[in-house]
XYZ file of C-alpha atoms in Angstrom:
363
model
C 172.512 43.425 122.561
C 169.311 42.300 124.183
C 166.799 44.366 126.050
C 164.169 43.393 128.536
C 160.693 44.735 129.047
C 160.351 43.324 132.526
C 158.690 45.953 134.657
C 160.350 46.787 137.942
C 157.813 46.711 140.799
C 157.266 50.071 142.406
C 157.868 50.628 146.095
C 154.132 51.031 146.601
C 153.396 47.703 144.936
C 156.053 45.951 147.004
C 154.632 47.473 150.176
C 151.127 46.350 149.226
C 152.320 42.806 148.547
C 154.243 42.790 151.811
C 151.175 43.855 153.763
C 149.061 41.243 151.986
C 151.571 38.516 152.832
C 151.778 39.645 156.463
C 147.993 39.767 156.760
C 147.631 36.381 155.066
C 150.212 34.840 157.384
C 148.410 36.221 160.423
C 145.086 34.799 159.192
C 146.651 31.375 158.626
C 148.169 31.481 162.110
C 144.800 32.440 163.590
C 143.000 29.619 161.803
C 145.633 27.061 162.803
C 145.534 28.270 166.400
C 141.755 27.943 166.527
C 141.954 24.499 164.922
C 144.644 23.167 167.273
C 142.976 24.544 170.390
C 139.541 23.284 169.378
C 140.968 19.793 168.918
C 143.322 19.396 171.827
C 143.358 22.222 174.377
C 141.255 20.249 176.888
C 140.939 16.580 175.849
C 137.839 14.896 177.268
C 136.560 11.331 176.861
C 133.875 10.786 174.239
C 132.199 7.357 174.526
C 135.462 5.888 175.785
C 134.994 2.089 175.943
C 135.677 0.594 179.378
C 134.714 -2.669 181.062
C 133.383 -3.719 184.436
C 133.146 -7.030 186.263
C 130.606 -6.705 189.062
C 127.261 -7.852 190.326
C 124.073 -6.490 188.771
C 123.473 -4.373 191.858
C 126.953 -2.851 191.724
C 126.653 -2.147 188.006
C 123.316 -0.420 188.550
C 125.016 1.945 190.979
C 128.159 2.621 188.963
C 127.245 2.541 185.261
C 124.830 5.533 185.257
C 127.510 7.731 186.829
C 130.176 6.656 184.362
C 127.957 6.983 181.304
C 126.608 10.400 182.313
C 127.575 12.978 179.719
C 128.576 10.255 177.223
C 132.127 10.271 178.541
C 132.357 6.505 178.964
C 130.741 3.538 177.274
C 130.560 0.738 179.855
C 130.529 -2.933 178.861
C 129.979 -5.751 181.362
C 132.395 -8.704 181.306
C 132.119 -12.132 182.856
C 135.408 -12.156 184.744
C 138.832 -10.551 184.973
C 140.294 -12.739 182.220
C 137.653 -11.679 179.703
C 138.221 -8.025 180.626
C 141.980 -8.403 180.166
C 141.418 -10.072 176.782
C 139.197 -7.165 175.712
C 141.896 -4.669 176.713
C 144.522 -6.561 174.704
C 142.202 -6.557 171.690
C 141.602 -2.826 172.207
C 137.885 -3.366 172.688
C 138.295 -1.524 175.995
C 140.834 0.979 177.312
C 140.558 -0.457 180.811
C 138.073 -1.481 183.440
C 137.414 -2.500 187.020
C 136.783 -5.799 188.759
C 134.647 -5.409 191.884
C 134.895 -8.620 193.874
C 133.591 -8.065 197.379
C 135.999 -5.801 199.196
C 138.771 -6.533 196.689
C 138.682 -4.028 193.856
C 141.123 -4.064 190.939
C 141.500 -1.439 188.235
C 142.959 -2.544 184.895
C 144.476 -0.008 182.493
C 146.682 -0.064 179.385
C 149.094 2.860 179.365
C 150.396 1.761 175.945
C 146.981 2.592 174.469
C 147.138 6.088 175.958
C 148.852 7.324 179.125
C 146.300 10.150 179.304
C 143.384 7.710 179.235
C 145.046 5.548 181.889
C 145.313 8.596 184.151
C 141.693 9.556 183.451
C 140.534 6.065 184.405
C 142.569 6.147 187.601
C 141.126 9.521 188.576
C 137.551 8.486 187.743
C 137.902 5.214 189.609
C 139.461 6.800 192.688
C 136.648 9.353 192.767
C 133.974 6.670 192.474
C 135.727 4.530 195.070
C 135.914 7.454 197.493
C 132.206 8.154 197.067
C 131.420 4.497 197.659
C 133.485 4.448 200.856
C 131.715 7.560 202.143
C 128.303 6.075 201.299
C 129.136 2.800 203.063
C 130.323 4.524 206.236
C 127.278 6.812 206.206
C 124.923 3.839 205.806
C 126.527 2.049 208.751
C 126.241 5.188 210.865
C 122.558 5.629 210.000
C 121.887 2.076 211.120
C 123.213 3.043 214.505
C 126.115 0.684 214.157
C 129.492 1.777 215.402
C 132.100 2.072 212.703
C 135.385 0.860 214.084
C 138.770 1.594 212.616
C 139.137 -1.920 211.202
C 135.916 -1.552 209.196
C 136.938 1.829 207.832
C 140.368 0.499 206.864
C 138.813 -2.520 205.148
C 136.285 -0.471 203.201
C 138.737 2.285 202.325
C 141.595 -0.021 201.369
C 143.279 1.264 198.194
C 142.464 -0.608 195.025
C 145.000 -2.653 193.134
C 145.963 -1.117 189.793
C 147.223 -3.430 187.045
C 148.767 -2.079 183.839
C 147.862 -4.818 181.367
C 149.872 -3.358 178.470
C 152.461 -0.959 179.909
C 154.694 1.361 177.955
C 158.369 0.377 177.771
C 160.657 2.085 180.264
C 162.445 3.865 177.397
C 159.155 5.466 176.337
C 157.503 6.104 179.673
C 155.386 9.051 178.464
C 154.276 7.422 175.213
C 155.537 10.230 172.992
C 157.541 8.086 170.576
C 154.592 7.119 168.394
C 153.753 10.764 167.705
C 157.345 11.508 166.688
C 157.440 8.460 164.403
C 154.264 9.494 162.590
C 155.486 13.092 162.268
C 158.781 11.973 160.709
C 156.989 9.524 158.422
C 154.515 12.165 157.245
C 157.002 14.979 156.694
C 159.613 12.750 155.068
C 157.063 11.111 152.797
C 155.613 14.429 151.648
C 159.047 15.822 150.790
C 160.092 12.637 148.997
C 156.949 12.496 146.852
C 157.445 16.093 145.706
C 161.122 15.506 144.892
C 160.348 12.333 142.952
C 157.664 14.150 140.983
C 160.108 16.865 139.913
C 162.651 14.227 138.929
C 160.085 12.616 136.645
C 159.840 15.801 134.554
C 163.268 15.041 133.090
C 161.739 12.391 130.806
C 158.715 12.266 128.507
C 155.442 10.872 129.792
C 154.977 7.186 129.042
C 153.751 4.011 130.649
C 157.343 3.135 131.432
C 157.868 6.411 133.259
C 154.725 5.809 135.281
C 155.864 2.321 136.251
C 159.286 3.616 137.262
C 157.725 6.415 139.321
C 155.409 3.967 141.086
C 158.267 1.524 141.695
C 160.413 4.244 143.253
C 157.508 5.249 145.524
C 157.206 1.653 146.718
C 160.978 1.424 147.198
C 160.989 4.654 149.190
C 158.188 3.339 151.416
C 160.250 0.248 152.251
C 163.362 2.346 152.915
C 161.326 4.739 155.044
C 160.039 1.864 157.163
C 163.548 0.474 157.558
C 164.905 3.842 158.660
C 162.039 4.251 161.134
C 162.739 0.812 162.619
C 166.440 1.635 162.909
C 165.697 4.906 164.712
C 163.260 3.150 167.028
C 165.772 0.428 167.886
C 168.366 3.029 168.882
C 166.043 4.316 171.594
C 164.590 0.974 172.638
C 161.154 1.605 171.117
C 159.543 -1.491 169.658
C 161.649 -4.073 171.471
C 159.680 -7.305 171.519
C 157.260 -6.232 168.785
C 156.611 -8.366 165.704
C 159.257 -6.835 163.437
C 157.778 -7.831 160.088
C 154.272 -6.750 161.052
C 155.666 -3.408 162.195
C 157.728 -3.086 159.014
C 154.672 -3.787 156.881
C 152.559 -1.249 158.749
C 155.202 1.468 158.498
C 155.766 0.727 154.796
C 152.081 0.937 153.920
C 151.635 4.117 155.968
C 154.570 5.727 154.173
C 153.298 4.582 150.772
C 149.813 5.925 151.491
C 151.284 9.368 152.183
C 153.816 9.509 149.329
C 151.593 7.938 146.675
C 148.556 10.081 147.470
C 150.615 13.285 147.359
C 152.304 12.147 144.133
C 148.923 11.361 142.593
C 147.494 14.793 143.383
C 150.654 16.469 142.046
C 150.287 14.431 138.843
C 146.727 15.734 138.453
C 146.966 19.399 139.411
C 150.662 20.215 139.361
C 152.775 21.887 142.070
C 149.672 22.936 144.004
C 149.182 19.266 144.844
C 152.102 19.458 147.249
C 149.741 21.234 149.641
C 148.226 17.839 150.445
C 151.460 16.847 152.169
C 151.377 20.076 154.143
C 147.796 19.379 155.183
C 148.720 15.870 156.306
C 151.415 17.337 158.537
C 149.768 20.536 159.773
C 146.174 19.317 160.147
C 146.307 15.532 160.099
C 148.919 14.865 162.783
C 146.993 16.408 165.675
C 143.871 14.325 164.942
C 145.795 11.172 164.064
C 145.550 9.691 167.548
C 149.327 9.350 167.723
C 149.689 11.735 170.667
C 146.077 12.069 171.819
C 143.762 9.059 171.954
C 141.045 9.351 169.270
C 138.331 9.043 171.933
C 139.660 12.204 173.600
C 139.129 14.265 170.444
C 135.878 15.908 169.345
C 133.689 13.612 167.244
C 134.548 15.290 163.947
C 138.276 15.207 164.620
C 138.189 11.574 165.694
C 136.350 10.461 162.558
C 138.418 12.535 160.132
C 141.686 11.565 161.783
C 141.156 7.840 161.350
C 140.205 8.303 157.687
C 143.542 9.956 156.828
C 146.914 8.210 156.376
C 148.565 9.684 159.524
C 145.689 8.480 161.730
C 145.341 5.062 160.136
C 149.128 4.723 160.216
C 149.237 5.589 163.920
C 146.639 2.896 164.648
C 148.542 0.260 162.684
C 151.897 1.133 164.251
C 150.553 1.294 167.822
C 148.781 -2.040 167.514
C 151.835 -3.645 165.910
C 153.974 -2.361 168.773
C 151.783 -3.178 171.743
C 148.496 -4.852 170.771
C 149.122 -7.822 168.446
C 145.697 -9.268 169.300
C 143.851 -6.165 168.091
C 142.222 -6.034 164.676
C 143.542 -3.350 162.329
C 141.533 -4.219 159.228
C 139.875 -0.805 159.036
C 143.167 1.075 159.285
C 144.794 -1.136 156.645
C 141.842 -0.537 154.311
C 142.271 3.238 154.665
C 146.008 3.052 153.984
C 145.483 0.661 151.078
C 142.918 2.971 149.468
C 145.203 6.015 149.651
C 148.233 4.063 148.439
C 146.366 2.286 145.640
C 144.579 5.406 144.412
C 147.807 7.399 144.364
C 149.747 4.750 142.441
C 146.882 4.316 139.971
C 146.760 8.044 139.240
C 150.534 8.153 138.731
C 150.334 5.260 136.258
C 147.321 6.581 134.335
C 148.504 10.183 134.001
C 151.739 8.926 132.465
C 150.191 6.220 130.295
C 147.535 8.587 128.880
C 150.009 11.452 128.415
C 147.847 13.565 130.729
C 148.611 17.270 130.676
C 147.942 19.220 133.825
C 146.148 22.574 133.475
C 149.239 24.711 133.990
C 151.157 22.646 131.423
C 148.399 23.128 128.827
C 148.512 26.881 129.386
C 152.270 26.915 128.897
C 152.031 24.868 125.699
C 149.349 27.181 124.271
C 151.553 30.268 124.621
C 153.293 31.432 121.432
C 157.015 30.871 121.328
């Protein structure tokens, strides 16, 4: 007959723990609420790159207004074709061509529907002010302003969407959902694979197998993402292999980095996956353009796998002419570092702190 010395918690102790958990949960909720609201409650442009094709005199009138408050960063282009090329390379979110009385606004809703709307609003406001100033100048000169002149000056501008969103993704929300699924799925998979590895002794072979399974999962994850996207018409016309490669590397960066931290510190390392999802998604640029986030959020977001992954996937979908070297470097660093840690901790028979404590206890 066996006996146990396990102490039964008293009602007071349980109540104290319950209150501590409730208080801790409320604090976490408060901190997350402050974080989310500080990042995205009122997105505003921060040095948003735009282009303009106009005479020196027109630029002198317009650029100071646009660059006031550091909302926009204006770059002059030679002609409409060079502006369009810059938009396709993602050097600019949009821009205006001012050719006499014919004004054309160029946007790219695929880069960010919110930015496209901001550019339209800013341009319409500037155009309205210019019309009012022109009519006022004519009136001050004592010249009569006939209806034909007013209609010519106030004629609505042509708006051209250089890189539009597909009709099946008219609000541009698909990219955010893809990155969320990729991040959450990858975090869960890396934790599950780590627990599976405990069934065998540490060795170089186990490390290689673990790393190989992480790579295999990344490829499967990308394939599943492509299949889901095809069902809803997202990604039609995109370079499939480039998109597959970007999704695979993004998934590997998430799973391998989480697996590496778990290999070093134990179960607590799974928190990294939670941080990717809870903190990294909102600053990833998947749903909100990076230039609409505060400076700190924009920088941090693009240095994390969800943000770099969002850049790679968006450009693979809609902007094949854009350079994504920086984003690929970020993903490669996270993926490579994670795989290296997994290999080394197994090859060197590394014991995590909690495992050493367990081994030191008397039987």
